[in-house]
Coordinates of C-alpha atoms and ligand atoms in Angstrom, one line a residue:
M125 CA -46.7 -44.6 -63.0
P126 CA -45.9 -41.4 -61.1
E127 CA -45.9 -41.7 -57.3
E128 CA -49.2 -40.7 -55.7
T129 CA -49.3 -37.8 -53.3
I130 CA -51.7 -36.7 -50.6
F131 CA -53.8 -35.0 -53.3
S132 CA -54.8 -38.4 -54.8
K133 CA -56.3 -39.4 -51.5
I134 CA -58.1 -36.1 -51.2
I135 CA -59.5 -36.6 -54.7
S136 CA -60.7 -40.1 -53.9
R137 CA -62.0 -38.8 -50.5
E138 CA -59.9 -41.3 -48.6
I139 CA -58.7 -38.5 -46.5
P140 CA -60.8 -35.4 -45.6
S141 CA -60.5 -32.0 -47.0
E142 CA -62.6 -28.9 -47.2
L143 CA -63.9 -29.9 -50.6
L144 CA -65.6 -27.1 -52.6
Y145 CA -66.1 -28.7 -56.0
Q146 CA -65.5 -31.9 -57.9
D147 CA -66.4 -33.1 -61.4
D148 CA -65.0 -35.6 -63.9
L149 CA -61.8 -33.7 -64.5
V150 CA -60.9 -31.6 -61.5
T151 CA -61.3 -31.3 -57.7
V152 CA -61.2 -28.1 -55.6
F153 CA -60.4 -27.9 -51.9
R154 CA -59.2 -25.3 -49.5
D155 CA -55.5 -25.0 -48.9
I156 CA -54.6 -26.3 -45.4
N157 CA -52.2 -23.4 -44.8
P158 CA -53.9 -20.3 -46.4
V159 CA -51.9 -17.2 -47.3
A160 CA -55.1 -15.1 -47.9
P161 CA -58.8 -15.1 -47.0
T162 CA -59.4 -17.2 -50.0
H163 CA -56.8 -19.8 -50.9
V164 CA -58.0 -22.9 -52.7
L165 CA -56.3 -25.5 -54.8
I166 CA -57.7 -26.6 -58.2
V167 CA -56.3 -30.0 -59.0
P168 CA -56.7 -32.3 -62.1
N169 CA -58.1 -35.7 -61.0
K170 CA -55.5 -37.4 -63.1
L171 CA -52.1 -37.6 -61.5
I172 CA -49.8 -35.3 -63.5
P173 CA -46.8 -34.6 -61.4
T174 CA -45.7 -31.2 -62.9
I175 CA -46.5 -28.8 -65.7
D176 CA -43.5 -30.2 -67.4
D177 CA -45.3 -33.6 -67.6
V178 CA -48.5 -32.4 -69.4
E179 CA -49.5 -33.9 -72.7
P180 CA -51.9 -32.6 -75.4
E181 CA -54.5 -35.1 -74.1
D182 CA -54.5 -33.2 -70.8
E183 CA -55.8 -30.0 -72.3
P184 CA -59.5 -30.6 -71.3
A185 CA -58.5 -30.9 -67.7
L186 CA -56.1 -27.9 -67.8
G187 CA -58.9 -25.8 -69.5
R188 CA -61.4 -26.9 -66.9
M189 CA -59.1 -25.7 -64.1
I190 CA -59.5 -22.2 -65.5
T191 CA -63.2 -22.2 -65.9
V192 CA -63.6 -23.7 -62.5
A193 CA -61.3 -21.0 -61.0
K194 CA -63.7 -18.4 -62.4
K195 CA -66.7 -20.1 -60.9
I196 CA -65.1 -20.6 -57.5
A197 CA -63.8 -17.0 -57.4
R198 CA -67.3 -15.7 -58.1
E199 CA -68.7 -18.0 -55.4
E200 CA -66.0 -16.8 -52.9
G201 CA -67.0 -13.2 -53.7
I202 CA -63.5 -12.2 -54.9
A203 CA -64.1 -12.0 -58.7
E204 CA -64.7 -8.2 -58.8
D205 CA -61.7 -7.2 -56.8
G206 CA -59.5 -9.8 -58.5
Y207 CA -57.2 -12.6 -57.5
R208 CA -54.2 -14.6 -58.5
L209 CA -53.8 -18.0 -60.1
I210 CA -50.4 -19.7 -59.5
I211 CA -49.0 -23.1 -60.7
N212 CA -45.6 -23.8 -59.3
C213 CA -43.3 -26.2 -61.2
R214 CA -40.4 -28.2 -59.6
E215 CA -37.6 -26.8 -57.4
H216 CA -37.2 -23.3 -58.6
G217 CA -41.0 -22.9 -58.7
N218 CA -41.1 -24.1 -55.1
Q219 CA -43.5 -26.9 -55.9
E220 CA -44.0 -29.0 -52.8
V221 CA -46.7 -31.5 -53.9
M222 CA -45.9 -33.4 -57.1
H223 CA -49.5 -33.4 -58.4
I224 CA -50.3 -30.4 -60.5
H225 CA -52.4 -27.9 -58.6
M226 CA -53.4 -24.3 -59.3
H227 CA -53.6 -22.0 -56.3
L228 CA -56.6 -19.5 -56.4
I229 CA -55.7 -16.8 -54.0
G230 CA -57.6 -13.6 -53.2
G231 CA -59.6 -11.7 -50.6
R232 CA -56.8 -9.1 -50.0
A233 CA -54.4 -7.1 -52.2
L234 CA -51.6 -9.4 -53.0
G235 CA -48.9 -6.9 -54.0
G236 CA -46.2 -7.5 -56.6
M237 CA -45.7 -10.9 -57.9
I238 CA -42.1 -11.9 -57.1
K239 CA -39.5 -10.3 -54.9
R240 CA -36.5 -9.1 -56.9
P241 CA -33.2 -10.2 -55.5
A242 CA -31.7 -7.6 -53.1
Ligands
AMP246 P1 -47.0 -26.0 -53.8 O1 -45.9 -25.4 -53.0 O2 -47.4 -25.2 -55.0 O3 -46.7 -27.4 -54.1 O4 -48.3 -26.0 -52.8 C1 -48.7 -27.0 -52.1 C2 -49.8 -26.5 -51.2 O5 -50.5 -27.7 -50.7 C3 -49.4 -25.7 -50.0 O6 -50.0 -24.4 -50.1 C4 -49.9 -26.5 -48.8 O7 -50.4 -25.7 -47.8 C5 -51.0 -27.3 -49.5 N1 -51.4 -28.6 -48.8 C6 -50.5 -29.6 -48.4 N2 -51.2 -30.6 -47.9 C7 -52.5 -30.2 -47.9 C8 -53.7 -30.9 -47.5 N3 -53.7 -32.1 -46.9 N4 -54.9 -30.2 -47.7 C9 -54.9 -29.0 -48.3 N5 -53.8 -28.4 -48.7 C10 -52.6 -29.0 -48.5

């Protein structure tokens, strides 16, 4: 079994978060250290450490993450201007919490995606 992270405790509501949405497959809460006016995390309820660990049976949860991103973006009022969805994976992706999560970021122009090396 993969090691639980703080996100498992948020999903089970053992520790508080600014919870926006929860269903049978995913949980959505505000990032504690936002980089933009809207910065929420969309997390599968099942503990999958990284994108490299997904299995075909996880496709319903991964698909739900996208449809819920659309719903939350509309509710946050950022759908028309647009936003960015990011899933980091492991060290080079700068993943800090080893429980898959999709960042939904918007509410300001985000600029180019990744800085080129100088
Ligand atoms: P990543 O670098 O993709 O693993 O992103 C981890 C994200 O989790 C960061 O943006 C953190 O600010 C966020 N985070 C860490 N702990 C919490 C928490 N307790 N509640 C909400 N967001 C958190």
